[in-house]
Coordinates of C-alpha atoms in Angstrom, one line a residue:
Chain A
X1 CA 49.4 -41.0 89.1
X2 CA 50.8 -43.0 86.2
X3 CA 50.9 -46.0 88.4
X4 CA 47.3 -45.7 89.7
X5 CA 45.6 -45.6 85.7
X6 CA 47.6 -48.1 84.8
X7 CA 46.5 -50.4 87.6
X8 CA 43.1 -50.0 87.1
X9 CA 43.9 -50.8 83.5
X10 CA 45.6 -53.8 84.6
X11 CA 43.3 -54.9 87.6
X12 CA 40.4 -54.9 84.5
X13 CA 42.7 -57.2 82.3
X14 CA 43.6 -59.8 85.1
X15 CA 39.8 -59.7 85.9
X16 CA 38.4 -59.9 82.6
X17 CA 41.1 -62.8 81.1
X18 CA 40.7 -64.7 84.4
X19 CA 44.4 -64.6 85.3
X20 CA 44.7 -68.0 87.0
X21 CA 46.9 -67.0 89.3
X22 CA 44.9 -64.2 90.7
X23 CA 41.7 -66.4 90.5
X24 CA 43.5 -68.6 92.7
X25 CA 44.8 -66.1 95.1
X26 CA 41.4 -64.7 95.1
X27 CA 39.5 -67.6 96.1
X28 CA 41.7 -68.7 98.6
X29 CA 41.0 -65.2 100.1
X30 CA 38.0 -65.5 100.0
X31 CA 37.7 -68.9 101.5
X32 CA 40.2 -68.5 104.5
X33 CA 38.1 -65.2 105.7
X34 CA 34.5 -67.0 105.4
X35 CA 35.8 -69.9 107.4
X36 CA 37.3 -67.5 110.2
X37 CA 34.1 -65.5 109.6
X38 CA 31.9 -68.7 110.3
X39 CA 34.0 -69.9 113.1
X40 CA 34.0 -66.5 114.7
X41 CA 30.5 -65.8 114.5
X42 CA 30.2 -69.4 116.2
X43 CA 32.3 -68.5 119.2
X44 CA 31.3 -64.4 119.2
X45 CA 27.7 -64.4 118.9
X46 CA 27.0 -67.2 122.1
X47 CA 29.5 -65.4 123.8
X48 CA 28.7 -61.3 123.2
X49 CA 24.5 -63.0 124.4
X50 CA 26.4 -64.4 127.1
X51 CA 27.8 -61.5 128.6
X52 CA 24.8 -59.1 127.2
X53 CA 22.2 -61.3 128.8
X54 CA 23.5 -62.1 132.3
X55 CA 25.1 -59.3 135.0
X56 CA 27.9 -60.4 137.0
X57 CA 30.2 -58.8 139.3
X58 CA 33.1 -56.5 136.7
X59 CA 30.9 -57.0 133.4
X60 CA 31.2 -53.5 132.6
X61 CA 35.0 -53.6 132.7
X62 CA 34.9 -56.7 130.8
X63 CA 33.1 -55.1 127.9
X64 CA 35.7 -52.2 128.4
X65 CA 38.5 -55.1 127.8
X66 CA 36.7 -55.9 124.7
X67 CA 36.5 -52.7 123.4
X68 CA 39.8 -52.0 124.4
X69 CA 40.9 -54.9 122.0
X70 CA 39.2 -53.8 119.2
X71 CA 42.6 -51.9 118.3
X72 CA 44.4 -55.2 118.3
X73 CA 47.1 -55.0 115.9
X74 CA 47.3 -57.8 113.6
X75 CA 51.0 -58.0 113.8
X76 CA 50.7 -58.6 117.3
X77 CA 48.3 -61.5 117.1
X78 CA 50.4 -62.8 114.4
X79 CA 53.2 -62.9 116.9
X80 CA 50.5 -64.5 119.4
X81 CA 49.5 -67.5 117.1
X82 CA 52.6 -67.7 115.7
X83 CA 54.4 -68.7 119.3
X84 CA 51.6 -70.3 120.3
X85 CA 51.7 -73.0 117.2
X86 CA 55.5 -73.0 116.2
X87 CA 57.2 -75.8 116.6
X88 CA 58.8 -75.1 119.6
X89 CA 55.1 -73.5 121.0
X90 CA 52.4 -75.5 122.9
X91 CA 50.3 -76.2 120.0
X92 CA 53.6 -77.1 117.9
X93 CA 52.6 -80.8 117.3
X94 CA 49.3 -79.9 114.9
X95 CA 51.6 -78.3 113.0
X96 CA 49.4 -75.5 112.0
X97 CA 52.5 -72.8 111.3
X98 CA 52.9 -72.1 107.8
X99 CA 49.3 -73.5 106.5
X100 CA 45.7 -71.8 106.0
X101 CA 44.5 -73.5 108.9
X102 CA 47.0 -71.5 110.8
X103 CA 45.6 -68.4 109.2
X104 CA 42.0 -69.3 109.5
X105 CA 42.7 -69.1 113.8
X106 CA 44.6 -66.2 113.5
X107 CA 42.3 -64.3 111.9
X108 CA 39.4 -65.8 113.9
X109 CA 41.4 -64.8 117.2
X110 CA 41.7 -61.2 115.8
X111 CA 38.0 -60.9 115.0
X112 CA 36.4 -62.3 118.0
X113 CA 36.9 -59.3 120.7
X114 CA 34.8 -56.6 117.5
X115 CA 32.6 -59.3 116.9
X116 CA 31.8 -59.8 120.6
X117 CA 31.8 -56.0 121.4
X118 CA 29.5 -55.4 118.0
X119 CA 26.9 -58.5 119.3
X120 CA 26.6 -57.0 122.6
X121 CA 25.6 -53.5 121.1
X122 CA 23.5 -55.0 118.8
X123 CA 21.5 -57.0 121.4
X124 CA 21.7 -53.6 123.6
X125 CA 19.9 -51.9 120.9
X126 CA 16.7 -53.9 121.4
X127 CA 14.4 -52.2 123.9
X128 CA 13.5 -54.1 126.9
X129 CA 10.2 -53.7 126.1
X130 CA 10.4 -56.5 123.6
X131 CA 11.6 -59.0 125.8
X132 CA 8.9 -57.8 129.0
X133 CA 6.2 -58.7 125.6
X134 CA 7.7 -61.8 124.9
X135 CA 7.6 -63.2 129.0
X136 CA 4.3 -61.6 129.3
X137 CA 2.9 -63.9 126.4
X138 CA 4.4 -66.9 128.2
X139 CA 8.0 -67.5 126.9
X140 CA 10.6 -69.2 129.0
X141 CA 13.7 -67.0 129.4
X142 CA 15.3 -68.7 126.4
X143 CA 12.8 -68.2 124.1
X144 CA 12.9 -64.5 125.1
X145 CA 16.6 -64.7 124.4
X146 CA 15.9 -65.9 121.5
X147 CA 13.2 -63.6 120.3
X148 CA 15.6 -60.8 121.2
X149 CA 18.6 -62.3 118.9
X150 CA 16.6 -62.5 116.0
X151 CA 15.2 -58.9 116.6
X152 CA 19.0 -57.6 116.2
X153 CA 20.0 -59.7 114.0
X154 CA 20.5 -56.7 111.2
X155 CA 23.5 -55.7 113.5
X156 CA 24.9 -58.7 114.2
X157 CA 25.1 -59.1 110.2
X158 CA 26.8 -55.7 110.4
X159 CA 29.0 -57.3 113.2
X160 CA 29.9 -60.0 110.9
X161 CA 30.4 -57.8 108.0
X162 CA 32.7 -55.8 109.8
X163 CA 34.5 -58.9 110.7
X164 CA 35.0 -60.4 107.2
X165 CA 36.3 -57.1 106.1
X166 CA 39.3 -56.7 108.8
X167 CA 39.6 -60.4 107.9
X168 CA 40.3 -60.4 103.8
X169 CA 42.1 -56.8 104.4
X170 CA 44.8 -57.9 107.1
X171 CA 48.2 -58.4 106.4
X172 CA 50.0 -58.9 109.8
X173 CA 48.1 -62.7 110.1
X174 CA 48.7 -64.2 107.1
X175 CA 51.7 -62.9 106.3
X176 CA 52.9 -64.0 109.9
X177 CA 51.2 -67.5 110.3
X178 CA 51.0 -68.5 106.4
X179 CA 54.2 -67.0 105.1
X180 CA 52.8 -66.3 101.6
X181 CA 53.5 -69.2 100.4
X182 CA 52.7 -69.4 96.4
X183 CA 49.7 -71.6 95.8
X184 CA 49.4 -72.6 99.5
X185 CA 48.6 -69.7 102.1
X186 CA 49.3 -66.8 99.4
X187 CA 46.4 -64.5 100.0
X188 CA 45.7 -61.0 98.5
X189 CA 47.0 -59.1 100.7
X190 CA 50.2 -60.9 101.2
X191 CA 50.5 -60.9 97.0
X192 CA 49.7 -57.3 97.4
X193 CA 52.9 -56.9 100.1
X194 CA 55.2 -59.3 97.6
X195 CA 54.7 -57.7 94.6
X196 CA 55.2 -54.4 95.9
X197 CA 58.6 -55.6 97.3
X198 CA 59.5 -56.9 94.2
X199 CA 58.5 -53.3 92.6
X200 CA 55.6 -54.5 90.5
X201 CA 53.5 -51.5 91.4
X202 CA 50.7 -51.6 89.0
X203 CA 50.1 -55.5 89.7
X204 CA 50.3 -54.7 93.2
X205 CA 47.8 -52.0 92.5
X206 CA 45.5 -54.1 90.1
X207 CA 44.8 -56.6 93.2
X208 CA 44.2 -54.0 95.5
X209 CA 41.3 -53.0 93.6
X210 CA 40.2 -57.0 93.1
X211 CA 40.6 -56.9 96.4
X212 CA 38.1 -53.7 97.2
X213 CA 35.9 -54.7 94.7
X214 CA 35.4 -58.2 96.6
X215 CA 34.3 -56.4 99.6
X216 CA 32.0 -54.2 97.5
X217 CA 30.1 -57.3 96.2
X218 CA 30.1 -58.9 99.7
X219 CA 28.7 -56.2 101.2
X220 CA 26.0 -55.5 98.4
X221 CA 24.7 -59.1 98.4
X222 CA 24.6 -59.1 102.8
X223 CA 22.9 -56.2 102.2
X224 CA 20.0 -57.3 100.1
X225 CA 20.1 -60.3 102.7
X226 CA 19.9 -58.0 105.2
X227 CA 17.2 -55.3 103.6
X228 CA 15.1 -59.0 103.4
X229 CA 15.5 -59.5 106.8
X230 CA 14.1 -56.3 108.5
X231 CA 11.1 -56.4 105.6
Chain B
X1 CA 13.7 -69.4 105.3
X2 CA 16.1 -67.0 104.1
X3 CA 17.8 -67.7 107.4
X4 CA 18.5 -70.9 106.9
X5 CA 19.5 -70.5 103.0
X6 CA 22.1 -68.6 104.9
X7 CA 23.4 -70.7 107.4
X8 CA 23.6 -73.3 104.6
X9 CA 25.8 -71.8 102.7
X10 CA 27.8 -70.8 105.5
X11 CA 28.5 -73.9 106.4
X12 CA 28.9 -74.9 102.8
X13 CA 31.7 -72.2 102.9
X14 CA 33.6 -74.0 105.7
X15 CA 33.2 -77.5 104.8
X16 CA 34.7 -76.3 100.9
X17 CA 37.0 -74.1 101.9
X18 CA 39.6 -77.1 102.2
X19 CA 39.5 -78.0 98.6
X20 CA 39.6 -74.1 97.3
X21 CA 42.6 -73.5 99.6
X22 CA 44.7 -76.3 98.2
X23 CA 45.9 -75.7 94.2
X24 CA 44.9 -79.3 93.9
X25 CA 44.8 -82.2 95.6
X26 CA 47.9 -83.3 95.5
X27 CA 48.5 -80.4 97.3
X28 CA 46.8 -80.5 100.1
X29 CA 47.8 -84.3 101.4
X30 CA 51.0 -85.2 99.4
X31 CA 54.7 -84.6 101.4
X32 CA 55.5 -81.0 101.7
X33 CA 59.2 -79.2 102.3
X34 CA 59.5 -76.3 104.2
X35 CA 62.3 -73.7 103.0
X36 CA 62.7 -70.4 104.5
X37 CA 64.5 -68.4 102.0
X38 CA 66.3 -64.7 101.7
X39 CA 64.1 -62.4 99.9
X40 CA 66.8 -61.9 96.6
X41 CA 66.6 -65.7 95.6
X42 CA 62.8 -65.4 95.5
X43 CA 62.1 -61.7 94.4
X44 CA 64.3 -62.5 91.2
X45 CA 62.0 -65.6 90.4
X46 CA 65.5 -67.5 90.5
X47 CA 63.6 -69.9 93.1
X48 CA 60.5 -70.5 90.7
X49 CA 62.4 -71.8 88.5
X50 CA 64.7 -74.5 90.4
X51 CA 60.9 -75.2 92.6
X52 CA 59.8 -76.0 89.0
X53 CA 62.2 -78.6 88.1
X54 CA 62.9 -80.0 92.0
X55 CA 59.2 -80.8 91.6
X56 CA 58.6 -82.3 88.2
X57 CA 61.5 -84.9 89.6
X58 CA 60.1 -85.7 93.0
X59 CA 56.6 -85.8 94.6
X60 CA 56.9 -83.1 96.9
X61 CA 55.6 -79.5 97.3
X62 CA 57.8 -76.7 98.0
X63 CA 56.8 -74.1 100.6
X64 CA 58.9 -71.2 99.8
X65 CA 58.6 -68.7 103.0
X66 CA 60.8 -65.9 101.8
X67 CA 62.0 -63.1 104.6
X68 CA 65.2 -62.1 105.6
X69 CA 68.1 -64.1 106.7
X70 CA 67.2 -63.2 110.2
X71 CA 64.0 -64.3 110.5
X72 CA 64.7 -67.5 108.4
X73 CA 67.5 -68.4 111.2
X74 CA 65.2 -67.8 113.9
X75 CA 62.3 -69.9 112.1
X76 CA 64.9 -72.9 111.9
X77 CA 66.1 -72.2 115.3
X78 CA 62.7 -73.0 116.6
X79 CA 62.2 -76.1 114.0
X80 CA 59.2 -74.7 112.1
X81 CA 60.9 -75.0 108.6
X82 CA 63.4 -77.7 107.0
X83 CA 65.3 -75.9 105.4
X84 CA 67.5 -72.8 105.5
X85 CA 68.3 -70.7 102.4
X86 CA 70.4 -67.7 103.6
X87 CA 73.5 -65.4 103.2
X88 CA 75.2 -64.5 107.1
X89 CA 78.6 -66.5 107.2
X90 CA 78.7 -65.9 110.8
X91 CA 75.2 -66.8 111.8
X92 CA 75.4 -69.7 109.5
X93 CA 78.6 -71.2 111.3
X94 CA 76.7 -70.6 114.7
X95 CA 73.3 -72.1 113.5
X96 CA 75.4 -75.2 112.9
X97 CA 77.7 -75.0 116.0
X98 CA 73.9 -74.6 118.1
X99 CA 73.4 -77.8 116.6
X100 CA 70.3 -76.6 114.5
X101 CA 71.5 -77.1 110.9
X102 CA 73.2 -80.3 109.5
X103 CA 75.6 -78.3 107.6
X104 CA 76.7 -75.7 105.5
X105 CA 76.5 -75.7 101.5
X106 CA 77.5 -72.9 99.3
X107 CA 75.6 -72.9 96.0
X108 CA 75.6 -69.9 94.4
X109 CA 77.1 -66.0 94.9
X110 CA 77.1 -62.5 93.6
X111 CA 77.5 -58.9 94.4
X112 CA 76.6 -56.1 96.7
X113 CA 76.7 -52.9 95.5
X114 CA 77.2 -50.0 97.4
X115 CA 74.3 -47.7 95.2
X116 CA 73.6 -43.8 95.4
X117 CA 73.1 -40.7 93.9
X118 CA 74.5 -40.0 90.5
X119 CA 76.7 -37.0 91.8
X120 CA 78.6 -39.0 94.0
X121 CA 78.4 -36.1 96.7
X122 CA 80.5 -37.8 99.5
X123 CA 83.0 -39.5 96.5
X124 CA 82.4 -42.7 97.1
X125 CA 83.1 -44.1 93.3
X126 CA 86.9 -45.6 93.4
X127 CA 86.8 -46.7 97.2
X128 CA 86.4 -49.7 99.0
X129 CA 83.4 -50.5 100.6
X130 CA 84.2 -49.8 104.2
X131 CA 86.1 -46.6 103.3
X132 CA 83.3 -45.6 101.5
X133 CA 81.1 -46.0 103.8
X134 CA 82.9 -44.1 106.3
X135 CA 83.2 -41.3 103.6
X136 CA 79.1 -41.0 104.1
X137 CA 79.2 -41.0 107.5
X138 CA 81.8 -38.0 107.5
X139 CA 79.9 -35.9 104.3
X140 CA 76.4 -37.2 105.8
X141 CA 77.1 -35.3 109.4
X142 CA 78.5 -32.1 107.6
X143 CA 76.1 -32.0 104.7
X144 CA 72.1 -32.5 105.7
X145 CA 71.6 -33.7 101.7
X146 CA 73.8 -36.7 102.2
X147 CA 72.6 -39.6 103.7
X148 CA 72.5 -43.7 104.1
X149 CA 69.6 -45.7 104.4
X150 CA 69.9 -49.2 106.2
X151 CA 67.8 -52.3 106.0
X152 CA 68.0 -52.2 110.0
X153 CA 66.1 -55.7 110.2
X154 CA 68.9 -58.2 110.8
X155 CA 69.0 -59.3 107.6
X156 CA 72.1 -60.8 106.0
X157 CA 72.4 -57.6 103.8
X158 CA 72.1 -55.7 106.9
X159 CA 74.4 -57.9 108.4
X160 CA 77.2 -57.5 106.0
X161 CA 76.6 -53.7 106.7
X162 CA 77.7 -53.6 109.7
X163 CA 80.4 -56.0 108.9
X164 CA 82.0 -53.0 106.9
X165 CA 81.4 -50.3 109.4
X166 CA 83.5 -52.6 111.4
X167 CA 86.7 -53.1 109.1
X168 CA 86.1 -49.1 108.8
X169 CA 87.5 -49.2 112.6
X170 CA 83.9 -48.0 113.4
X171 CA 81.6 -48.8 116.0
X172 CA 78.3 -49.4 114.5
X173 CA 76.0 -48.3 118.2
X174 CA 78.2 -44.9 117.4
X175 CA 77.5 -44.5 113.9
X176 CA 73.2 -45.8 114.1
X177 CA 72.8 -42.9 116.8
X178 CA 75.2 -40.3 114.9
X179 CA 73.0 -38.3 113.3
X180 CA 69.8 -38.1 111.2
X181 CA 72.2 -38.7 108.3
X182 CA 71.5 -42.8 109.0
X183 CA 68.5 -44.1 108.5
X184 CA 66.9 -47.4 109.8
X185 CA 64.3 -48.6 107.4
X186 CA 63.9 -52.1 109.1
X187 CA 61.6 -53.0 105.6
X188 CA 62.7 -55.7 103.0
X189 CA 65.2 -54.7 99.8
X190 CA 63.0 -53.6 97.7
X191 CA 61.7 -50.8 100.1
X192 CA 64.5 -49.9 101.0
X193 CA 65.8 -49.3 97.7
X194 CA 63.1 -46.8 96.7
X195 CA 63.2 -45.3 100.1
X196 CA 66.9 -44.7 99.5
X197 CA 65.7 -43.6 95.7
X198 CA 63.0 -40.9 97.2
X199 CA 65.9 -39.3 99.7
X200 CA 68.3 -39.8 97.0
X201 CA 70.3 -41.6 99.6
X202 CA 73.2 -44.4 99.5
X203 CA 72.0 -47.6 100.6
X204 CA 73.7 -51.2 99.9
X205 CA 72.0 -53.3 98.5
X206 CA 72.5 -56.9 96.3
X207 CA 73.0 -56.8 92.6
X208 CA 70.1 -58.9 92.0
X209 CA 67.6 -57.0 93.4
X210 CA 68.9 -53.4 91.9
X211 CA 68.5 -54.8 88.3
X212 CA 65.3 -56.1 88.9
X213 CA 64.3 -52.4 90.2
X214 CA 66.5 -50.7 88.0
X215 CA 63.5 -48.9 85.9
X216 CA 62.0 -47.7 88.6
X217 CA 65.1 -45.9 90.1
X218 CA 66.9 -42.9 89.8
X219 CA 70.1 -43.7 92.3
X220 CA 73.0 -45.7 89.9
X221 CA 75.5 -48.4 91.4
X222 CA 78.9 -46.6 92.9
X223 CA 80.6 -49.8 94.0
X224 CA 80.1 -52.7 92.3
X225 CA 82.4 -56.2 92.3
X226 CA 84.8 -55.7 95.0
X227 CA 86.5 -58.2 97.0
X228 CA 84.8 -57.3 100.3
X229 CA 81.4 -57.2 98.8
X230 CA 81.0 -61.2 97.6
X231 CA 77.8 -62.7 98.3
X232 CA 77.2 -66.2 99.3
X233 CA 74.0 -68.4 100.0
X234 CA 74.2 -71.0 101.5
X235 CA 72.0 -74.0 101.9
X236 CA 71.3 -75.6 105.3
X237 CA 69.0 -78.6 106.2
X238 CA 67.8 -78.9 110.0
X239 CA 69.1 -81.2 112.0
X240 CA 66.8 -84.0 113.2
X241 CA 68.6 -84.5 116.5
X242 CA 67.4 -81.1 117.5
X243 CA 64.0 -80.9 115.5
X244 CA 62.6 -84.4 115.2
X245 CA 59.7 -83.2 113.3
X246 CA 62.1 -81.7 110.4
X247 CA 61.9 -83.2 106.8
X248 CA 65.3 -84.0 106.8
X249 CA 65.7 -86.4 103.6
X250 CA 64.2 -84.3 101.3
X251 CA 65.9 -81.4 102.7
X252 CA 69.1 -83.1 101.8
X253 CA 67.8 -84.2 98.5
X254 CA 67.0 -80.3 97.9
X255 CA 70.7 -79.9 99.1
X256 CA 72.0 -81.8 96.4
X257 CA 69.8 -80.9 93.9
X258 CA 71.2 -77.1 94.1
X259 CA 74.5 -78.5 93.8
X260 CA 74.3 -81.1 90.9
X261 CA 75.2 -79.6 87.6
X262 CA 71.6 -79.3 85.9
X263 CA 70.8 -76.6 88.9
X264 CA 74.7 -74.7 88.7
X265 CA 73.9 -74.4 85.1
X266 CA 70.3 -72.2 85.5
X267 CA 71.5 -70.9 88.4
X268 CA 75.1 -69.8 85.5
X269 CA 72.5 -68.3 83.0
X270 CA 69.3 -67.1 85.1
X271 CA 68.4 -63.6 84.0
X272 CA 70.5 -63.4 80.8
X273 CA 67.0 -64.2 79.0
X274 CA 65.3 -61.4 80.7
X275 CA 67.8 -58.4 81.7
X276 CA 70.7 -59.7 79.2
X277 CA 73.4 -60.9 82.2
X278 CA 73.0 -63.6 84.7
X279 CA 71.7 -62.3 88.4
X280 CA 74.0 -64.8 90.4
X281 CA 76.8 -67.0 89.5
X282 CA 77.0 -70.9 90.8
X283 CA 79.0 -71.8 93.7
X284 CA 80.6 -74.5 91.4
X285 CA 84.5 -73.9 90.4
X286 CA 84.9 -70.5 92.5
X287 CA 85.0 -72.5 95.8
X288 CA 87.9 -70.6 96.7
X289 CA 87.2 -67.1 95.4
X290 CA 83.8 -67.1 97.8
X291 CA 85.9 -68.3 100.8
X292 CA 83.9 -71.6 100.7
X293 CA 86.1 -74.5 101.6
X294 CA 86.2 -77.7 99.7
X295 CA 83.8 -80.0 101.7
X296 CA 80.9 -77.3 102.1
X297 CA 81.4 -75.9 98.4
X298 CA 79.1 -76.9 96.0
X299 CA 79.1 -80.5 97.4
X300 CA 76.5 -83.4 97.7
X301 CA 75.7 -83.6 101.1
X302 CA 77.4 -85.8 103.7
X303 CA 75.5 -85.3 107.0
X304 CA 73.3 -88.3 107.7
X305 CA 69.9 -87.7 108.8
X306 CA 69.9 -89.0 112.2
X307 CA 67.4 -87.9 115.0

């Protein structure tokens, strides 16, 4: 219990005197998951319309696949990028291993099959009714894509919510394909995994809650941006 | 509108997010070494401080990936680092029979300590470390309170475990699957050290990385200093002619840096500021003591780089 007070004590300190360290640390979090956030939405949202908006021979079982993935351990997509981009991997020459851009596709990788699966719910939600109105007042079938993407486009926020926070909260990625390296790929959560090895408990307890209270503020301000949207 | 505000900053996000990752710019485009490292030389900040003065003398950033010696081998086994930081004598000779490392170089040592409950219930205090270990083993599979945690993750404390159970005349497949007396943690030291604390178990573990958990524990050191418990890093660059990507020359140059005297001596005093007694001694003048021979004892390097 000791340990728990005394982190919050300490996550207040390192907060309020702007520990540069943990500023650091913090942005860099925060910048590696919004670039796999952007570059997942990119690839996720096309694709979930894709496979929402067109019927093809084994589409249910596809979107079983995806769901199926959902549970995708992060350890075992480390593993995945990390062979693929190792030296001795296909992708060795970029060398990507052991750098944020390394991270940045992990995480991205381990996003995309929730992201796809949440898109194609989302754009399931929206009765059919809207897009019979939308061809009945003359729109191509495009536009009546279109019209039915930005009628869900409050759950495919949520989708991308959802996706920053298994992002900023996942260990098995960066610590795999960045290796924690100080001042270079050292995120939160790998601090969070170091320090507790190194028995710093309360430290280790005072960025957990940085790291909470960064996905409380994300979700508060996509959810005014959000509350904007459906008004 | 609002839409677009969005999207901006989105892709403001991604186009930034190259300059917030990097500390600075020199960071980001300036030439970089790659060192894979045990866990004990980083954990004890012992590594901070020789990254800190390496830097300040060249223009080169330090990646420090520290895990355990197994996964370091296996990193430089597949060229994604430059350098190897580890403490396996066997592996080591093997990396650099494969023809993956350049060459060994002994540059610092210290201790593992067989560690355990204060009441000694299987006796160990006195023994040598195999003996003792085999003392657990008997006590552990009579007595459900006893027990022995291991690292069980190939690392080079895990490796000089099973080192022991050998030189007990033991077979270590026979004693992992001998009762629920062993325990396989397969996490780092640190774990494994306040697993072994919460079961009030024996574990080995290095010297270093007790005193730096000390406070926090409960189980005391049994064993400490004997012959068959030295410790050695070694330093090991990768060999071009294998891995023609490897940063070879600065490897080297970090090679000789660990060796010269301004490193021995930090390397002599590091931790008597902050615990009161160094946390590993230099390689320098106990060439023989660690089993390191002349030419791969705290000596410049003499393998060229040549892919």
């Amino acid at each position: 219990m000791d340990e728990i007070t005394s982190g919050f004590i300490k996550a207040i300190e390192l907060i309020a005197t702007l520990n540069p360290e943990v500023v650091e640390i913090t942005i860099r979090s925060l910048g590696i998951a919004l670039a796999s956030t952007v570059l997942a939405s990119a690839l996720t949202i096309p694709l979930g319309s894709l496979i929402h908006f067109h019927s093809f021979p084994g589409k249910r079982a596809a979107i079983n696949v995806i769901q199926t993935l959902y549970s995708l351990p992060t350890v075992t997509v480390g593993l995945l990028v990390f062979l693929m981009i190792s030296r001795a991997g296909p992708l060795g020459h970029f060398g990507l291993l052991f750098t944020p851009w390394g991270i940045i596709i992990g995480q991205t990788i381990l996003r995309v099959p929730i992201m796809t699966g949440l898109t194609i719910s989302a754009l399931s939600g929206v009765g059919s009714d809207i897009r019979d109105t939308a061809i009945s007042l003359g729109a191509t079938g495009a536009q009546a894509m279109w019209t039915i993407i930005r009628e869900a486009r409050a759950a495919v926020v949520a989708a991308l919510l959802l996706g920053f926070g298994r992002a900023i909260s996942e260990v098995g990625v960066a610590m795999m394909i960045g290796g924690n390296i100080r001042g270079y790929t050292r995120v939160l959560t790998t601090a969070i995994a170091l320090e507790t090895n190194m028995g710093n408990l309360e430290l280790s307890m005072a960025l957990g809650i940085i790291l909470i209270s960064i996905s409380l503020v994300v979700n508060l301000v996509m959810n005014r941006v959000q509350g904007r949207w459906w008004s | 509108m609002t839409t677009r505000i969005v999207i901006a900053a989105l892709l403001a996000a991604v186009f930034l997010a190259p300059f917030a990752l990097a500390e600075d710019e020199d960071m980001s485009s300036g030439e970089r070494l790659k060192i894979a490292t045990t866990t004990s030389l980083y954990d004890t900040r012992l590594l901070d401080v020789l990254e800190t003065m390496f830097e300040n003398e060249h223009s080169v950033s330090l990646d420090i990936i520290a895990k355990g010696t197994g996964i370091a081998i296996e990193y430089g086994e597949r060229g994604d680092v430059d350098l190897l930081m580890v403490h396996d004598k066997e592996r080591e000779i093997k990396f650099v029979d494969e023809g993956h490392g350049l060459e060994r170089r002994c540059f610092a040592y210290n201790y593992f300590w067989l560690v355990g409950p204060a009441d000694d219930p299987a006796a160990v205090a006195g023994k040598n470390a195999s003996m003792a270990l085999k003392a657990i083993m008997e006590m552990g599979m009579e007595d459900p309170s006893v027990s022995f945690v291991s690292r069980g993750d190939n690392s080079g404390t895990h490796a000089r475990e099973k080192l022991l159970w050998k030189n007990a005349g033991l077979d270590y497949e026979t004693v992992r699957t001998s009762g629920p007396w062993y325990a396989e943690a397969g996490l780092g030291m640190g774990e494994t050290l306040n697993m072994a604390n919460e079961k009030d178990a024996y574990t080995l573990c290095d010297m270093s990385t007790f005193k730096a958990f000390q406070g926090n524990l409960t189980i005391v050191p049994l064993i400490e200093g004997s012959d068959d418990l030295i410790n050695v890093y070694v330093a090991m660059a990768i060999d071009p002619a294998t891995h023609p990507n490897v940063n070879c020359q600065m490897a080297n140059e970090f090679i000789n840096f660990l060796v010269s005297d301004e490193a021995q001596d930090v390397i002599a005093t590091y931790g008597t500021e902050t615990i009161g007694q160094p946390l590993f001694f230099p390689a320098r003048g106990n060439c023989e003591l660690i089993g390191c021979s002349e030419t791969e004892c705290a000596a410049p390097t003499t393998a060229p780089c040549t892919a």
